[in-house]
Amino acid sequence: MSGQGPLSGLRVLEVGHILAGPYATMLLADLGARVTKIEPPGGDLSRQVSDAYFASLNRGKRSVRVDLSTPEGQQRLHELVRGADALLVNLKPSAVRRYGLTYERLKPWNERLVCVALTGWGMEAGDAPAFDYVVQAATGIAALTGEPDGPPQLPGYSSADNSAGLAAALGLLAQVVSGRGGQVDVSLRDVMLSQLNYHASAWLNDGVPPRRLGGAHAYYVPAQLFPTADGHLALFITHDGFWRAFTTEAGIDGYTTLAERVARRDEVVAAVTKALATDTAKNWEARLRPLLVPAAAVRALPDALAEAPGTVVEAGGHRLVGSPFRVTGHEPEYGPPPRLGEHGDHV
């Protein structure tokens, strides 16, 4: 059944470009919010990347084209603010202030408005460039990623932007639920440092610096990628019950406790690598899944999507990955991405 989304009736304005902000508001739109993009004369910069790129972040929204640098544009902004519940802005701090996109500037037109500023380093930190990979490098993510003796590396997708988008959506909803207007600031830096939770805690409390382990988990052994006779297998043994089930199938003796496996990491990894070399990654997955051992053969994205067809949706002629939220009684409509100024052109 389609039904009204849990956010039906919520009216959200968005000002920003590319990824973090638009991703946040798209998640809200999928849940039923009415999202209106306030786009500059040239539109959201992601329109210049490709139609598919833009659609992946902006399905189901409305678009009004407004030049916020003009008095007429400011007047239109204030008209839109009067009828909105929240405004999410994804610009550098100086632009947020220059265009009057803070709660202090907008509360004369709507005292209950929730304003979310999504920036790289925080509203008080200046305008230093803060694109996704820059933030990952600056917050310790890149230093943790890669082989121990190799260079730092970055993941192949925009983890900082996407994570910050989720956090911004949560912050927006939290303030809306409070019933009070106000300012919420979310930065990519703070979000990524927060996601380093147990690494940061180990350093702050015990003085233990994080180590680059080639993708292996710092606390669980074995928990990493392993080569097999064909392909790689992700094995994630978090407790001794999983280890017993795995070793019975793999023919490995010893290392019965997590403490012992951590203390003898290199031996354990060598023993597991030798055992897994006797079969393919897909066969190991098939063997271990009935035993409830956490393991999966490494797949390319096309294969992963083919195995999860229910995650792919249609939105205005584009095939996209749908909402990650499954709400009983609600099926998102997944409207098309808007044309620039489709719902109002004030330039």
mmCIF file of N, CA and C in Angstrom, residues 226-310:
data_model
loop_
_atom_site.group_PDB
_atom_site.id
_atom_site.type_symbol
_atom_site.label_atom_id
_atom_site.label_comp_id
_atom_site.label_asym_id
_atom_site.label_seq_id
_atom_site.Cartn_x
_atom_site.Cartn_y
_atom_site.Cartn_z
ATOM 1 N N PHE A 226 39.833 -11.999 3.068
ATOM 2 C CA PHE A 226 40.809 -13.069 2.855
ATOM 3 C C PHE A 226 40.766 -13.522 1.400
ATOM 4 N N PRO A 227 41.939 -13.811 0.802
ATOM 5 C CA PRO A 227 41.947 -14.419 -0.530
ATOM 6 C C PRO A 227 41.497 -15.873 -0.435
ATOM 7 N N THR A 228 40.860 -16.335 -1.495
ATOM 8 C CA THR A 228 40.450 -17.743 -1.559
ATOM 9 C C THR A 228 40.957 -18.319 -2.882
ATOM 10 N N ALA A 229 40.532 -19.536 -3.194
ATOM 11 C CA ALA A 229 40.924 -20.146 -4.466
ATOM 12 C C ALA A 229 40.409 -19.332 -5.641
ATOM 13 N N ASP A 230 39.350 -18.599 -5.453
ATOM 14 C CA ASP A 230 38.810 -17.714 -6.494
ATOM 15 C C ASP A 230 38.007 -16.613 -5.807
ATOM 16 N N GLY A 231 38.530 -15.406 -5.834
ATOM 17 C CA GLY A 231 37.850 -14.284 -5.213
ATOM 18 C C GLY A 231 38.249 -14.089 -3.766
ATOM 19 N N HIS A 232 37.685 -13.054 -3.160
ATOM 20 C CA HIS A 232 37.970 -12.730 -1.766
ATOM 21 C C HIS A 232 36.719 -12.903 -0.916
ATOM 22 N N LEU A 233 36.951 -13.262 0.330
ATOM 23 C CA LEU A 233 35.865 -13.493 1.269
ATOM 24 C C LEU A 233 36.014 -12.544 2.456
ATOM 25 N N ALA A 234 34.918 -11.866 2.809
ATOM 26 C CA ALA A 234 34.885 -11.087 4.044
ATOM 27 C C ALA A 234 34.418 -12.011 5.159
ATOM 28 N N LEU A 235 35.263 -12.146 6.163
ATOM 29 C CA LEU A 235 34.962 -12.991 7.320
ATOM 30 C C LEU A 235 34.975 -12.094 8.550
ATOM 31 N N PHE A 236 33.911 -12.152 9.368
ATOM 32 C CA PHE A 236 33.797 -11.230 10.496
ATOM 33 C C PHE A 236 33.437 -12.019 11.749
ATOM 34 N N ILE A 237 34.463 -12.545 12.417
ATOM 35 C CA ILE A 237 34.277 -13.366 13.609
ATOM 36 C C ILE A 237 34.339 -12.459 14.832
ATOM 37 N N THR A 238 33.190 -12.211 15.454
ATOM 38 C CA THR A 238 33.157 -11.286 16.581
ATOM 39 C C THR A 238 33.147 -11.984 17.937
ATOM 40 N N HIS A 239 32.734 -13.259 17.995
ATOM 41 C CA HIS A 239 32.751 -13.938 19.292
ATOM 42 C C HIS A 239 33.086 -15.413 19.109
ATOM 43 N N ASP A 240 33.284 -16.076 20.224
ATOM 44 C CA ASP A 240 33.843 -17.429 20.184
ATOM 45 C C ASP A 240 32.896 -18.449 19.570
ATOM 46 N N GLY A 241 31.584 -18.202 19.666
ATOM 47 C CA GLY A 241 30.644 -19.120 19.037
ATOM 48 C C GLY A 241 30.800 -19.150 17.531
ATOM 49 N N PHE A 242 30.968 -17.987 16.920
ATOM 50 C CA PHE A 242 31.220 -17.927 15.482
ATOM 51 C C PHE A 242 32.524 -18.660 15.143
ATOM 52 N N TRP A 243 33.539 -18.459 15.978
ATOM 53 C CA TRP A 243 34.842 -19.095 15.721
ATOM 54 C C TRP A 243 34.715 -20.618 15.747
ATOM 55 N N ARG A 244 33.990 -21.152 16.731
ATOM 56 C CA ARG A 244 33.833 -22.604 16.800
ATOM 57 C C ARG A 244 33.133 -23.140 15.563
ATOM 58 N N ALA A 245 32.081 -22.459 15.120
ATOM 59 C CA ALA A 245 31.366 -22.924 13.932
ATOM 60 C C ALA A 245 32.251 -22.852 12.700
ATOM 61 N N PHE A 246 32.985 -21.767 12.576
ATOM 62 C CA PHE A 246 33.853 -21.606 11.412
ATOM 63 C C PHE A 246 34.971 -22.639 11.400
ATOM 64 N N THR A 247 35.650 -22.823 12.524
ATOM 65 C CA THR A 247 36.810 -23.724 12.541
ATOM 66 C C THR A 247 36.402 -25.177 12.372
ATOM 67 N N THR A 248 35.201 -25.520 12.829
ATOM 68 C CA THR A 248 34.721 -26.883 12.596
ATOM 69 C C THR A 248 34.580 -27.150 11.104
ATOM 70 N N GLU A 249 34.068 -26.170 10.379
ATOM 71 C CA GLU A 249 33.910 -26.306 8.932
ATOM 72 C C GLU A 249 35.238 -26.200 8.206
ATOM 73 N N ALA A 250 36.143 -25.331 8.705
ATOM 74 C CA ALA A 250 37.409 -25.060 8.003
ATOM 75 C C ALA A 250 38.545 -25.978 8.431
ATOM 76 N N GLY A 251 38.356 -26.738 9.500
ATOM 77 C CA GLY A 251 39.396 -27.653 9.948
ATOM 78 C C GLY A 251 40.580 -26.964 10.606
ATOM 79 N N ILE A 252 40.315 -25.977 11.426
ATOM 80 C CA ILE A 252 41.361 -25.240 12.143
ATOM 81 C C ILE A 252 41.249 -25.569 13.626
ATOM 82 N N ASP A 253 42.371 -25.792 14.282
ATOM 83 C CA ASP A 253 42.385 -26.098 15.713
ATOM 84 C C ASP A 253 42.942 -24.914 16.505
ATOM 85 N N GLY A 254 42.454 -24.763 17.735
ATOM 86 C CA GLY A 254 43.040 -23.804 18.662
ATOM 87 C C GLY A 254 42.459 -22.413 18.576
ATOM 88 N N TYR A 255 43.113 -21.493 19.292
ATOM 89 C CA TYR A 255 42.738 -20.067 19.339
ATOM 90 C C TYR A 255 41.276 -19.891 19.760
ATOM 91 N N THR A 256 40.884 -20.569 20.835
ATOM 92 C CA THR A 256 39.465 -20.686 21.158
ATOM 93 C C THR A 256 38.840 -19.423 21.745
ATOM 94 N N THR A 257 39.647 -18.495 22.247
ATOM 95 C CA THR A 257 39.083 -17.285 22.824
ATOM 96 C C THR A 257 39.481 -16.055 22.013
ATOM 97 N N LEU A 258 38.649 -15.032 22.099
ATOM 98 C CA LEU A 258 38.946 -13.798 21.385
ATOM 99 C C LEU A 258 40.268 -13.209 21.862
ATOM 100 N N ALA A 259 40.506 -13.232 23.166
ATOM 101 C CA ALA A 259 41.744 -12.671 23.700
ATOM 102 C C ALA A 259 42.960 -13.357 23.101
ATOM 103 N N GLU A 260 42.892 -14.672 22.964
ATOM 104 C CA GLU A 260 44.016 -15.404 22.374
ATOM 105 C C GLU A 260 44.162 -15.069 20.896
ATOM 106 N N ARG A 261 43.052 -14.944 20.200
ATOM 107 C CA ARG A 261 43.129 -14.640 18.770
ATOM 108 C C ARG A 261 43.701 -13.248 18.544
ATOM 109 N N VAL A 262 43.345 -12.298 19.383
ATOM 110 C CA VAL A 262 43.895 -10.950 19.256
ATOM 111 C C VAL A 262 45.396 -10.960 19.547
ATOM 112 N N ALA A 263 45.788 -11.674 20.592
ATOM 113 C CA ALA A 263 47.196 -11.719 20.973
ATOM 114 C C ALA A 263 48.050 -12.424 19.921
ATOM 115 N N ARG A 264 47.452 -13.346 19.183
ATOM 116 C CA ARG A 264 48.210 -14.126 18.185
ATOM 117 C C ARG A 264 47.645 -13.866 16.787
ATOM 118 N N ARG A 265 47.336 -12.609 16.518
ATOM 119 C CA ARG A 265 46.678 -12.205 15.281
ATOM 120 C C ARG A 265 47.360 -12.791 14.044
ATOM 121 N N ASP A 266 48.661 -12.629 13.926
ATOM 122 C CA ASP A 266 49.358 -13.075 12.714
ATOM 123 C C ASP A 266 49.198 -14.573 12.499
ATOM 124 N N GLU A 267 49.285 -15.369 13.578
ATOM 125 C CA GLU A 267 49.119 -16.821 13.455
ATOM 126 C C GLU A 267 47.704 -17.168 13.000
ATOM 127 N N VAL A 268 46.736 -16.517 13.591
ATOM 128 C CA VAL A 268 45.345 -16.788 13.247
ATOM 129 C C VAL A 268 45.079 -16.442 11.780
ATOM 130 N N VAL A 269 45.534 -15.276 11.362
ATOM 131 C CA VAL A 269 45.318 -14.853 9.979
ATOM 132 C C VAL A 269 45.978 -15.831 9.013
ATOM 133 N N ALA A 270 47.174 -16.297 9.349
ATOM 134 C CA ALA A 270 47.860 -17.265 8.481
ATOM 135 C C ALA A 270 47.090 -18.574 8.402
ATOM 136 N N ALA A 271 46.576 -19.052 9.532
ATOM 137 C CA ALA A 271 45.829 -20.309 9.542
ATOM 138 C C ALA A 271 44.533 -20.181 8.746
ATOM 139 N N VAL A 272 43.843 -19.060 8.902
ATOM 140 C CA VAL A 272 42.591 -18.849 8.172
ATOM 141 C C VAL A 272 42.864 -18.707 6.679
ATOM 142 N N THR A 273 43.904 -17.989 6.330
ATOM 143 C CA THR A 273 44.253 -17.810 4.918
ATOM 144 C C THR A 273 44.539 -19.152 4.261
ATOM 145 N N LYS A 274 45.269 -20.014 4.962
ATOM 146 C CA LYS A 274 45.588 -21.343 4.419
ATOM 147 C C LYS A 274 44.328 -22.170 4.223
ATOM 148 N N ALA A 275 43.419 -22.119 5.195
ATOM 149 C CA ALA A 275 42.195 -22.914 5.096
ATOM 150 C C ALA A 275 41.298 -22.417 3.971
ATOM 151 N N LEU A 276 41.159 -21.100 3.861
ATOM 152 C CA LEU A 276 40.249 -20.551 2.860
ATOM 153 C C LEU A 276 40.767 -20.739 1.438
ATOM 154 N N ALA A 277 42.053 -20.958 1.281
ATOM 155 C CA ALA A 277 42.635 -21.152 -0.054
ATOM 156 C C ALA A 277 42.179 -22.453 -0.700
ATOM 157 N N THR A 278 41.507 -23.309 0.059
ATOM 158 C CA THR A 278 41.092 -24.610 -0.478
ATOM 159 C C THR A 278 39.762 -24.558 -1.222
ATOM 160 N N ASP A 279 39.081 -23.427 -1.212
ATOM 161 C CA ASP A 279 37.786 -23.344 -1.888
ATOM 162 C C ASP A 279 37.575 -21.910 -2.359
ATOM 163 N N THR A 280 36.538 -21.711 -3.166
ATOM 164 C CA THR A 280 36.265 -20.375 -3.700
ATOM 165 C C THR A 280 35.495 -19.524 -2.689
ATOM 166 N N ALA A 281 35.501 -18.225 -2.925
ATOM 167 C CA ALA A 281 34.793 -17.318 -2.027
ATOM 168 C C ALA A 281 33.291 -17.613 -2.023
ATOM 169 N N LYS A 282 32.716 -17.832 -3.190
ATOM 170 C CA LYS A 282 31.275 -18.105 -3.249
ATOM 171 C C LYS A 282 30.928 -19.417 -2.558
ATOM 172 N N ASN A 283 31.794 -20.422 -2.712
ATOM 173 C CA ASN A 283 31.523 -21.693 -2.038
ATOM 174 C C ASN A 283 31.649 -21.559 -0.525
ATOM 175 N N TRP A 284 32.647 -20.792 -0.066
ATOM 176 C CA TRP A 284 32.776 -20.576 1.374
ATOM 177 C C TRP A 284 31.543 -19.859 1.919
ATOM 178 N N GLU A 285 31.056 -18.886 1.187
ATOM 179 C CA GLU A 285 29.848 -18.196 1.630
ATOM 180 C C GLU A 285 28.695 -19.181 1.763
ATOM 181 N N ALA A 286 28.532 -20.041 0.764
ATOM 182 C CA ALA A 286 27.448 -21.022 0.788
ATOM 183 C C ALA A 286 27.625 -22.024 1.934
ATOM 184 N N ARG A 287 28.846 -22.360 2.250
ATOM 185 C CA ARG A 287 29.106 -23.306 3.335
ATOM 186 C C ARG A 287 28.894 -22.680 4.715
ATOM 187 N N LEU A 288 29.264 -21.419 4.844
ATOM 188 C CA LEU A 288 29.237 -20.784 6.157
ATOM 189 C C LEU A 288 27.885 -20.157 6.505
ATOM 190 N N ARG A 289 27.121 -19.795 5.499
ATOM 191 C CA ARG A 289 25.843 -19.130 5.779
ATOM 192 C C ARG A 289 24.890 -20.009 6.591
ATOM 193 N N PRO A 290 24.726 -21.295 6.270
ATOM 194 C CA PRO A 290 23.829 -22.122 7.094
ATOM 195 C C PRO A 290 24.316 -22.253 8.540
ATOM 196 N N LEU A 291 25.604 -22.051 8.766
ATOM 197 C CA LEU A 291 26.166 -22.125 10.117
ATOM 198 C C LEU A 291 26.043 -20.789 10.852
ATOM 199 N N LEU A 292 25.464 -19.787 10.165
ATOM 200 C CA LEU A 292 25.274 -18.439 10.718
ATOM 201 C C LEU A 292 26.596 -17.741 11.028
ATOM 202 N N VAL A 293 27.629 -18.113 10.288
ATOM 203 C CA VAL A 293 28.919 -17.436 10.416
ATOM 204 C C VAL A 293 28.905 -16.208 9.503
ATOM 205 N N PRO A 294 29.201 -15.014 10.011
ATOM 206 C CA PRO A 294 29.188 -13.806 9.173
ATOM 207 C C PRO A 294 30.280 -13.856 8.103
ATOM 208 N N ALA A 295 29.884 -14.052 6.869
ATOM 209 C CA ALA A 295 30.838 -14.147 5.770
ATOM 210 C C ALA A 295 30.132 -13.837 4.473
ATOM 211 N N ALA A 296 30.857 -13.207 3.541
ATOM 212 C CA ALA A 296 30.281 -12.900 2.230
ATOM 213 C C ALA A 296 31.393 -12.805 1.209
ATOM 214 N N ALA A 297 31.145 -13.352 0.036
ATOM 215 C CA ALA A 297 32.071 -13.181 -1.079
ATOM 216 C C ALA A 297 32.031 -11.729 -1.524
ATOM 217 N N VAL A 298 33.171 -11.182 -1.887
ATOM 218 C CA VAL A 298 33.232 -9.801 -2.368
ATOM 219 C C VAL A 298 32.558 -9.731 -3.738
ATOM 220 N N ARG A 299 31.616 -8.815 -3.863
ATOM 221 C CA ARG A 299 30.876 -8.635 -5.102
ATOM 222 C C ARG A 299 31.118 -7.241 -5.662
ATOM 223 N N ALA A 300 31.056 -7.118 -6.956
ATOM 224 C CA ALA A 300 31.017 -5.798 -7.578
ATOM 225 C C ALA A 300 29.600 -5.252 -7.449
ATOM 226 N N LEU A 301 29.467 -3.914 -7.530
ATOM 227 C CA LEU A 301 28.159 -3.289 -7.373
ATOM 228 C C LEU A 301 27.105 -3.857 -8.324
ATOM 229 N N PRO A 302 27.401 -4.064 -9.614
ATOM 230 C CA PRO A 302 26.358 -4.632 -10.485
ATOM 231 C C PRO A 302 25.827 -5.961 -9.975
ATOM 232 N N ASP A 303 26.703 -6.800 -9.432
ATOM 233 C CA ASP A 303 26.254 -8.089 -8.894
ATOM 234 C C ASP A 303 25.415 -7.888 -7.637
ATOM 235 N N ALA A 304 25.845 -6.961 -6.777
ATOM 236 C CA ALA A 304 25.090 -6.701 -5.547
ATOM 237 C C ALA A 304 23.680 -6.205 -5.870
ATOM 238 N N LEU A 305 23.559 -5.305 -6.857
ATOM 239 C CA LEU A 305 22.246 -4.794 -7.234
ATOM 240 C C LEU A 305 21.389 -5.884 -7.868
ATOM 241 N N ALA A 306 22.010 -6.744 -8.659
ATOM 242 C CA ALA A 306 21.260 -7.825 -9.300
ATOM 243 C C ALA A 306 20.692 -8.790 -8.264
ATOM 244 N N GLU A 307 21.390 -8.946 -7.148
ATOM 245 C CA GLU A 307 20.928 -9.857 -6.107
ATOM 246 C C GLU A 307 19.917 -9.203 -5.156
ATOM 247 N N ALA A 308 19.737 -7.890 -5.284
ATOM 248 C CA ALA A 308 18.776 -7.186 -4.423
ATOM 249 C C ALA A 308 17.871 -6.322 -5.287
ATOM 250 N N PRO A 309 17.115 -6.937 -6.206
ATOM 251 C CA PRO A 309 16.306 -6.147 -7.151
ATOM 252 C C PRO A 309 15.269 -5.277 -6.472
ATOM 253 N N GLY A 310 14.844 -5.644 -5.268
ATOM 254 C CA GLY A 310 13.844 -4.849 -4.566
ATOM 255 C C GLY A 310 14.350 -3.500 -4.103
#
